[in-house]
PDB file of C-alpha atoms and ligand atoms in Angstrom:
ATOM      1  CA  MET A1174     -61.463 191.066  45.131  1.00 50.00           C
ATOM      2  CA  PRO A1175     -60.086 190.170  41.438  1.00 55.00           C
ATOM      3  CA  ALA A1176     -59.684 193.003  38.967  1.00 54.00           C
ATOM      4  CA  PRO A1177     -62.519 192.491  37.153  1.00 53.00           C
ATOM      5  CA  VAL A1178     -64.869 191.634  39.345  1.00 50.00           C
ATOM      6  CA  ALA A1179     -64.107 195.468  40.546  1.00 50.00           C
ATOM      7  CA  VAL A1180     -64.160 196.728  37.455  1.00 50.00           C
ATOM      8  CA  ALA A1181     -68.032 194.571  36.596  1.00 52.00           C
ATOM      9  CA  THR A1182     -69.285 196.318  40.378  1.00 55.00           C
ATOM     10  CA  ALA A1183     -67.894 199.822  40.161  1.00 56.00           C
ATOM     11  CA  LEU A1184     -69.849 199.944  36.143  1.00 55.00           C
ATOM     12  CA  ALA A1185     -72.929 198.478  37.895  1.00 58.00           C
ATOM     13  CA  GLY A1186     -72.862 201.231  40.275  1.00 62.00           C
ATOM     14  CA  THR A1187     -73.542 203.924  37.470  1.00 63.00           C
ATOM     15  CA  ARG A1188     -76.531 203.893  34.255  1.00 65.00           C
ATOM     16  CA  THR A1189     -73.765 203.792  32.087  1.00 61.00           C
ATOM     17  CA  GLY A1190     -72.069 201.256  33.820  1.00 57.00           C
ATOM     18  CA  ARG A1191     -74.421 198.648  33.318  1.00 61.00           C
ATOM     19  CA  ARG A1192     -75.641 199.853  29.410  1.00 67.00           C
ATOM     20  CA  VAL A1193     -71.262 198.865  29.162  1.00 54.00           C
ATOM     21  CA  LEU A1194     -71.372 196.071  31.195  1.00 49.00           C
ATOM     22  CA  ILE A1195     -74.518 194.223  29.392  1.00 50.00           C
ATOM     23  CA  GLY A1196     -73.058 195.468  26.127  1.00 51.00           C
ATOM     24  CA  VAL A1197     -69.756 193.464  27.509  1.00 48.00           C
ATOM     25  CA  LEU A1198     -71.455 190.589  28.313  1.00 45.00           C
ATOM     26  CA  VAL A1199     -73.537 190.234  25.684  1.00 48.00           C
ATOM     27  CA  ALA A1200     -70.589 190.258  23.098  1.00 54.00           C
ATOM     28  CA  LEU A1201     -68.858 187.833  25.602  1.00 44.00           C
ATOM     29  CA  GLY A1202     -71.192 185.222  25.216  1.00 48.00           C
ATOM     30  CA  LEU A1203     -72.059 186.362  21.296  1.00 46.00           C
ATOM     31  CA  ALA A1204     -67.367 184.980  21.474  1.00 49.00           C
ATOM     32  CA  VAL A1205     -68.510 181.942  23.420  1.00 45.00           C
ATOM     33  CA  GLY A1206     -71.281 181.139  20.994  1.00 46.00           C
ATOM     34  CA  LEU A1207     -69.142 181.545  17.947  1.00 44.00           C
ATOM     35  CA  VAL A1208     -66.426 179.266  19.330  1.00 47.00           C
ATOM     36  CA  LEU A1209     -68.388 176.670  20.471  1.00 44.00           C
ATOM     37  CA  THR A1210     -70.914 176.848  17.497  1.00 45.00           C
ATOM     38  CA  PRO A1211     -68.263 174.070  15.550  1.00 42.00           C
ATOM     39  CA  LEU A1212     -68.048 172.106  18.294  1.00 41.00           C
ATOM     40  CA  ILE A1213     -71.545 171.499  19.033  1.00 41.00           C
ATOM     41  CA  ALA A1214     -72.394 171.611  14.510  1.00 41.00           C
ATOM     42  CA  ILE A1215     -69.635 168.623  14.100  1.00 38.00           C
ATOM     43  CA  PRO A1216     -71.138 165.761  15.890  1.00 38.00           C
ATOM     44  CA  PHE A1217     -74.296 167.090  14.269  1.00 36.00           C
ATOM     45  CA  ALA A1218     -72.914 166.964  10.576  1.00 37.00           C
ATOM     46  CA  ILE A1219     -71.095 164.008  11.186  1.00 37.00           C
ATOM     47  CA  ALA A1220     -74.032 161.721  12.762  1.00 37.00           C
ATOM     48  CA  GLY A1221     -75.777 163.313   9.623  1.00 35.00           C
ATOM     49  CA  ALA A1222     -73.637 161.475   7.251  1.00 37.00           C
ATOM     50  CA  GLY A1223     -73.643 158.443   9.299  1.00 35.00           C
ATOM     51  CA  ALA A1224     -77.380 158.293   8.631  1.00 35.00           C
ATOM     52  CA  SER A1225     -77.564 159.099   4.962  1.00 34.00           C
ATOM     53  CA  ALA A1226     -74.643 156.647   4.515  1.00 33.00           C
ATOM     54  CA  ALA A1227     -76.812 154.419   6.736  1.00 33.00           C
ATOM     55  CA  ILE A1228     -80.005 154.781   4.084  1.00 33.00           C
ATOM     56  CA  ALA A1229     -77.641 154.001   0.934  1.00 33.00           C
ATOM     57  CA  GLY A1230     -76.414 151.046   2.369  1.00 34.00           C
ATOM     58  CA  SER A1231     -80.211 149.459   2.676  1.00 38.00           C
ATOM     59  CA  SER A1232     -81.012 150.307  -0.096  1.00 42.00           C
ATOM     60  CA  GLU A1233     -77.914 148.627  -1.867  1.00 55.00           C
ATOM     61  CA  GLY A1234     -78.371 146.147   0.772  1.00 76.00           C
ATOM     62  CA  GLY A1235     -80.433 144.402  -1.922  1.00 91.00           C
ATOM     63  CA  PRO A1236     -84.577 142.941  -2.283  1.00 97.00           C
ATOM     64  CA  THR A1237     -85.653 140.004  -0.757  1.00 97.00           C
ATOM     65  CA  VAL A1238     -85.034 137.172  -2.384  1.00 97.00           C
ATOM     66  CA  GLU A1239     -86.753 133.616  -2.232  1.00 96.00           C
ATOM     67  CA  GLY A1240     -84.844 131.415  -4.061  1.00 96.00           C
ATOM     68  CA  GLU A1241     -83.454 132.509  -7.124  1.00 97.00           C
ATOM     69  CA  TRP A1242     -86.298 134.785  -7.038  1.00 98.00           C
ATOM     70  CA  GLY A1243     -86.142 138.104  -5.639  1.00 98.00           C
ATOM     71  CA  TYR A1244     -88.604 141.566  -6.100  1.00 98.00           C
ATOM     72  CA  PRO A1245     -87.656 144.168  -8.376  1.00 98.00           C
ATOM     73  CA  LEU A1246     -87.096 146.539  -5.634  1.00 98.00           C
ATOM     74  CA  ALA A1247     -86.045 146.795  -1.844  1.00 97.00           C
ATOM     75  CA  GLY A1248     -88.200 147.544   0.603  1.00 95.00           C
ATOM     76  CA  ASN A1249     -91.166 148.782   0.879  1.00 95.00           C
ATOM     77  CA  TYR A1250     -93.263 150.164  -2.032  1.00 97.00           C
ATOM     78  CA  THR A1251     -96.759 152.123  -4.015  1.00 97.00           C
ATOM     79  CA  LYS A1252     -98.323 149.634  -6.225  1.00 96.00           C
ATOM     80  CA  GLY A1253     -99.329 151.019  -9.273  1.00 93.00           C
ATOM     81  CA  ARG A1254    -101.249 149.203 -12.327  1.00 92.00           C
ATOM     82  CA  GLY A1255    -101.933 145.512 -12.306  1.00 95.00           C
ATOM     83  CA  PHE A1256    -101.661 143.701 -15.524  1.00 96.00           C
ATOM     84  CA  GLY A1257    -104.293 143.905 -18.189  1.00 95.00           C
ATOM     85  CA  TRP A1258    -107.045 145.958 -18.775  1.00 92.00           C
ATOM     86  CA  GLY A1259    -107.021 149.347 -16.966  1.00 85.00           C
ATOM     87  CA  PRO A1260    -106.889 152.865 -18.963  1.00 86.00           C
ATOM     88  CA  VAL A1261    -104.852 155.818 -16.714  1.00 83.00           C
ATOM     89  CA  VAL A1262    -107.019 159.091 -16.465  1.00 86.00           C
ATOM     90  CA  GLY A1263    -105.005 161.562 -18.113  1.00 86.00           C
ATOM     91  CA  CYS A1264    -102.714 159.779 -20.069  1.00 84.00           C
ATOM     92  CA  ALA A1265    -104.590 159.678 -23.445  1.00 85.00           C
ATOM     93  CA  TYR A1266    -100.763 158.271 -24.885  1.00 82.00           C
ATOM     94  CA  CYS A1267    -100.766 155.305 -22.296  1.00 82.00           C
ATOM     95  CA  PRO A1268    -101.801 152.035 -23.125  1.00 83.00           C
ATOM     96  CA  SER A1269    -105.308 150.559 -21.635  1.00 89.00           C
ATOM     97  CA  ASP A1270    -103.893 147.297 -21.936  1.00 92.00           C
ATOM     98  CA  HIS A1271    -101.324 147.011 -19.105  1.00 94.00           C
ATOM     99  CA  SER A1272     -98.511 144.419 -20.320  1.00 95.00           C
ATOM    100  CA  GLY A1273     -96.793 144.794 -16.759  1.00 97.00           C
ATOM    101  CA  TYR A1274     -97.257 145.152 -13.149  1.00 97.00           C
ATOM    102  CA  ASP A1275     -96.222 149.134 -12.107  1.00 97.00           C
ATOM    103  CA  MET A1276     -94.406 149.116  -9.403  1.00 97.00           C
ATOM    104  CA  ALA A1277     -93.403 153.036  -7.341  1.00 98.00           C
ATOM    105  CA  GLN A1278     -91.097 154.029  -4.728  1.00 97.00           C
ATOM    106  CA  GLY A1279     -89.903 157.370  -5.715  1.00 97.00           C
ATOM    107  CA  CYS A1280     -87.400 158.304  -8.443  1.00 98.00           C
ATOM    108  CA  GLY A1281     -84.090 157.282  -8.252  1.00 98.00           C
ATOM    109  CA  SER A1282     -84.599 154.111  -6.008  1.00 98.00           C
ATOM    110  CA  THR A1283     -82.559 151.837  -7.354  1.00 98.00           C
ATOM    111  CA  ILE A1284     -84.226 148.642  -9.775  1.00 98.00           C
ATOM    112  CA  PHE A1285     -82.966 145.126  -9.127  1.00 98.00           C
ATOM    113  CA  ALA A1286     -82.938 142.195 -11.198  1.00 98.00           C
ATOM    114  CA  ALA A1287     -85.652 139.706 -10.364  1.00 98.00           C
ATOM    115  CA  GLY A1288     -83.877 136.413 -11.357  1.00 98.00           C
ATOM    116  CA  PRO A1289     -80.996 134.597 -12.478  1.00 98.00           C
ATOM    117  CA  GLY A1290     -80.308 134.869 -16.062  1.00 98.00           C
ATOM    118  CA  ARG A1291     -78.257 136.916 -18.902  1.00 98.00           C
ATOM    119  CA  VAL A1292     -78.939 140.615 -20.222  1.00 98.00           C
ATOM    120  CA  THR A1293     -80.472 140.831 -23.617  1.00 98.00           C
ATOM    121  CA  THR A1294     -81.106 144.312 -23.627  1.00 98.00           C
ATOM    122  CA  ALA A1295     -79.986 147.266 -21.800  1.00 98.00           C
ATOM    123  CA  GLY A1296     -80.651 150.466 -23.234  1.00 98.00           C
ATOM    124  CA  ARG A1297     -83.483 152.840 -25.213  1.00 98.00           C
ATOM    125  CA  TYR A1298     -86.435 150.240 -25.759  1.00 98.00           C
ATOM    126  CA  LEU A1299     -89.727 151.125 -27.761  1.00 97.00           C
ATOM    127  CA  ASP A1300     -91.697 153.067 -25.575  1.00 95.00           C
ATOM    128  CA  TYR A1301     -90.293 152.032 -22.632  1.00 97.00           C
ATOM    129  CA  GLY A1302     -87.765 154.058 -22.713  1.00 98.00           C
ATOM    130  CA  ASN A1303     -84.865 153.129 -20.651  1.00 98.00           C
ATOM    131  CA  ALA A1304     -85.428 149.764 -20.333  1.00 98.00           C
ATOM    132  CA  VAL A1305     -83.503 146.389 -18.996  1.00 98.00           C
ATOM    133  CA  ILE A1306     -83.983 142.822 -20.408  1.00 98.00           C
ATOM    134  CA  ILE A1307     -83.115 139.421 -18.249  1.00 98.00           C
ATOM    135  CA  ASP A1308     -82.597 136.047 -20.457  1.00 98.00           C
ATOM    136  CA  HIS A1309     -83.782 133.595 -17.601  1.00 98.00           C
ATOM    137  CA  GLY A1310     -83.506 130.226 -20.281  1.00 98.00           C
ATOM    138  CA  ASP A1311     -86.749 128.280 -20.826  1.00 98.00           C
ATOM    139  CA  ASP A1312     -88.283 131.314 -22.924  1.00 98.00           C
ATOM    140  CA  LEU A1313     -88.741 133.231 -20.266  1.00 98.00           C
ATOM    141  CA  PHE A1314     -87.698 137.089 -19.706  1.00 98.00           C
ATOM    142  CA  THR A1315     -87.837 139.964 -17.451  1.00 98.00           C
ATOM    143  CA  LEU A1316     -88.897 143.656 -18.284  1.00 98.00           C
ATOM    144  CA  TYR A1317     -87.873 146.476 -16.360  1.00 98.00           C
ATOM    145  CA  GLY A1318     -89.094 149.536 -18.492  1.00 98.00           C
ATOM    146  CA  HIS A1319     -88.722 153.619 -18.078  1.00 98.00           C
ATOM    147  CA  LEU A1320     -85.533 153.674 -16.006  1.00 98.00           C
ATOM    148  CA  GLN A1321     -83.764 157.401 -15.583  1.00 98.00           C
ATOM    149  CA  ASP A1322     -81.158 158.260 -18.154  1.00 98.00           C
ATOM    150  CA  ASP A1323     -78.127 157.204 -17.648  1.00 98.00           C
ATOM    151  CA  SER A1324     -78.931 154.872 -14.550  1.00 98.00           C
ATOM    152  CA  ILE A1325     -78.238 151.440 -16.284  1.00 98.00           C
ATOM    153  CA  ARG A1326     -75.664 149.519 -14.463  1.00 98.00           C
ATOM    154  CA  VAL A1327     -75.873 146.751 -16.828  1.00 98.00           C
ATOM    155  CA  ARG A1328     -74.814 145.776 -20.022  1.00 98.00           C
ATOM    156  CA  VAL A1329     -75.622 143.149 -22.806  1.00 98.00           C
ATOM    157  CA  GLY A1330     -74.258 140.078 -22.760  1.00 98.00           C
ATOM    158  CA  ASP A1331     -73.837 140.237 -18.799  1.00 98.00           C
ATOM    159  CA  ALA A1332     -74.735 137.622 -15.781  1.00 98.00           C
ATOM    160  CA  VAL A1333     -76.961 138.629 -13.279  1.00 98.00           C
ATOM    161  CA  ARG A1334     -78.070 136.921 -10.482  1.00 97.00           C
ATOM    162  CA  ALA A1335     -81.369 137.944  -8.119  1.00 98.00           C
ATOM    163  CA  GLY A1336     -80.335 141.649  -6.721  1.00 97.00           C
ATOM    164  CA  ALA A1337     -78.217 142.566  -9.162  1.00 98.00           C
ATOM    165  CA  PRO A1338     -78.648 145.997  -9.557  1.00 98.00           C
ATOM    166  CA  LEU A1339     -79.909 146.878 -12.463  1.00 98.00           C
ATOM    167  CA  GLY A1340     -80.436 151.361 -12.532  1.00 98.00           C
ATOM    168  CA  ALA A1341     -82.247 153.776 -10.934  1.00 98.00           C
ATOM    169  CA  GLU A1342     -86.433 154.028 -11.071  1.00 98.00           C
ATOM    170  CA  GLY A1343     -87.220 156.889 -13.547  1.00 98.00           C
ATOM    171  CA  ASN A1344     -89.826 158.025 -15.727  1.00 98.00           C
ATOM    172  CA  THR A1345     -88.573 158.003 -19.426  1.00 98.00           C
ATOM    173  CA  GLY A1346     -90.327 156.213 -22.657  1.00 96.00           C
ATOM    174  CA  ARG A1347     -94.226 156.522 -22.655  1.00 93.00           C
ATOM    175  CA  SER A1348     -94.582 156.643 -18.345  1.00 92.00           C
ATOM    176  CA  TYR A1349     -96.557 158.838 -16.027  1.00 88.00           C
ATOM    177  CA  GLY A1350     -94.279 159.753 -13.345  1.00 95.00           C
ATOM    178  CA  CYS A1351     -91.767 157.459 -11.990  1.00 98.00           C
ATOM    179  CA  HIS A1352     -91.891 154.126 -11.700  1.00 98.00           C
ATOM    180  CA  LEU A1353     -91.076 150.381 -12.556  1.00 98.00           C
ATOM    181  CA  HIS A1354     -92.510 148.821 -14.534  1.00 98.00           C
ATOM    182  CA  PHE A1355     -91.638 145.338 -14.735  1.00 98.00           C
ATOM    183  CA  GLU A1356     -92.875 142.869 -17.302  1.00 98.00           C
ATOM    184  CA  ILE A1357     -92.496 138.946 -17.344  1.00 98.00           C
ATOM    185  CA  ARG A1358     -92.893 137.385 -20.678  1.00 98.00           C
ATOM    186  CA  SER A1359     -92.997 133.914 -21.665  1.00 98.00           C
ATOM    187  CA  HIS A1360     -93.191 131.620 -24.561  1.00 98.00           C
ATOM    188  CA  GLY A1361     -93.145 134.841 -26.067  1.00 96.00           C
ATOM    189  CA  THR A1362     -97.059 136.085 -24.202  1.00 97.00           C
ATOM    190  CA  ARG A1363     -96.604 138.346 -21.680  1.00 97.00           C
ATOM    191  CA  ILE A1364     -97.901 137.254 -18.682  1.00 98.00           C
ATOM    192  CA  ASP A1365     -99.248 138.648 -15.107  1.00 98.00           C
ATOM    193  CA  PRO A1366     -96.188 138.689 -12.506  1.00 98.00           C
ATOM    194  CA  GLN A1367     -98.710 138.705  -9.122  1.00 97.00           C
ATOM    195  CA  PRO A1368     -98.859 135.435  -9.626  1.00 98.00           C
ATOM    196  CA  PHE A1369     -95.726 134.849 -10.903  1.00 98.00           C
ATOM    197  CA  MET A1370     -93.523 136.193  -8.450  1.00 98.00           C
ATOM    198  CA  ALA A1371     -96.550 134.710  -5.910  1.00 98.00           C
ATOM    199  CA  ALA A1372     -95.319 131.258  -6.773  1.00 98.00           C
ATOM    200  CA  ARG A1373     -91.963 131.713  -5.922  1.00 97.00           C
ATOM    201  CA  GLY A1374     -92.716 132.920  -2.636  1.00 97.00           C
ATOM    202  CA  LEU A1375     -92.240 136.753  -3.394  1.00 98.00           C
ATOM    203  CA  PRO A1376     -96.529 138.274  -3.080  1.00 97.00           C
ATOM    204  CA  LEU A1377     -96.646 142.005  -4.905  1.00 96.00           C
ATOM    205  CA  THR A1378     -99.176 144.211  -3.326  1.00 86.00           C
TER     206      THR A1378
HETATM  207 ZN1   ZN B2861     -96.409 149.640 -16.990  1.00 87.02          ZN
END
């Protein structure tokens, strides 16, 4: 009989011995657990890091682009106010006649250029908070409003194409919760982004 088993058997013979034995077994179990915990936890930590990297990668993977134009957000989003008349309940300072199309994916989501052009504004802009405006030529402009502070990734003069990251969805300016205010101006007039995008194979839902 090996010595440890002999000792265990002897201890098990008395009540105090059994208590000592249980104590030793619990201590052993804890020790084994402590040694194994990092081994079990590390693969999960690695898997977790991999998963978060994949999520970051997918949002940076860019939005759907059809030809020269694409969505200003990658993946699913929640529709906010559409273009035109629509008072905001609970927001006295929000204009009732809405000049753009509101889309929300969550604070910090990447906002992308919808079409090719040159950046004419990249910073504070009127009630739009932090905004980017792109000149697409032919007197056509797109505007991306309410971007997060310090999130703008382009500068005035930069040439961009659809899918270029511009900044992050935020709540700056006259905004009521994180969202993107997507506005299109054609020949000095703000136009409804919905038919504009639909005509390019990019229906806004
Ligand atoms: Zn808006």
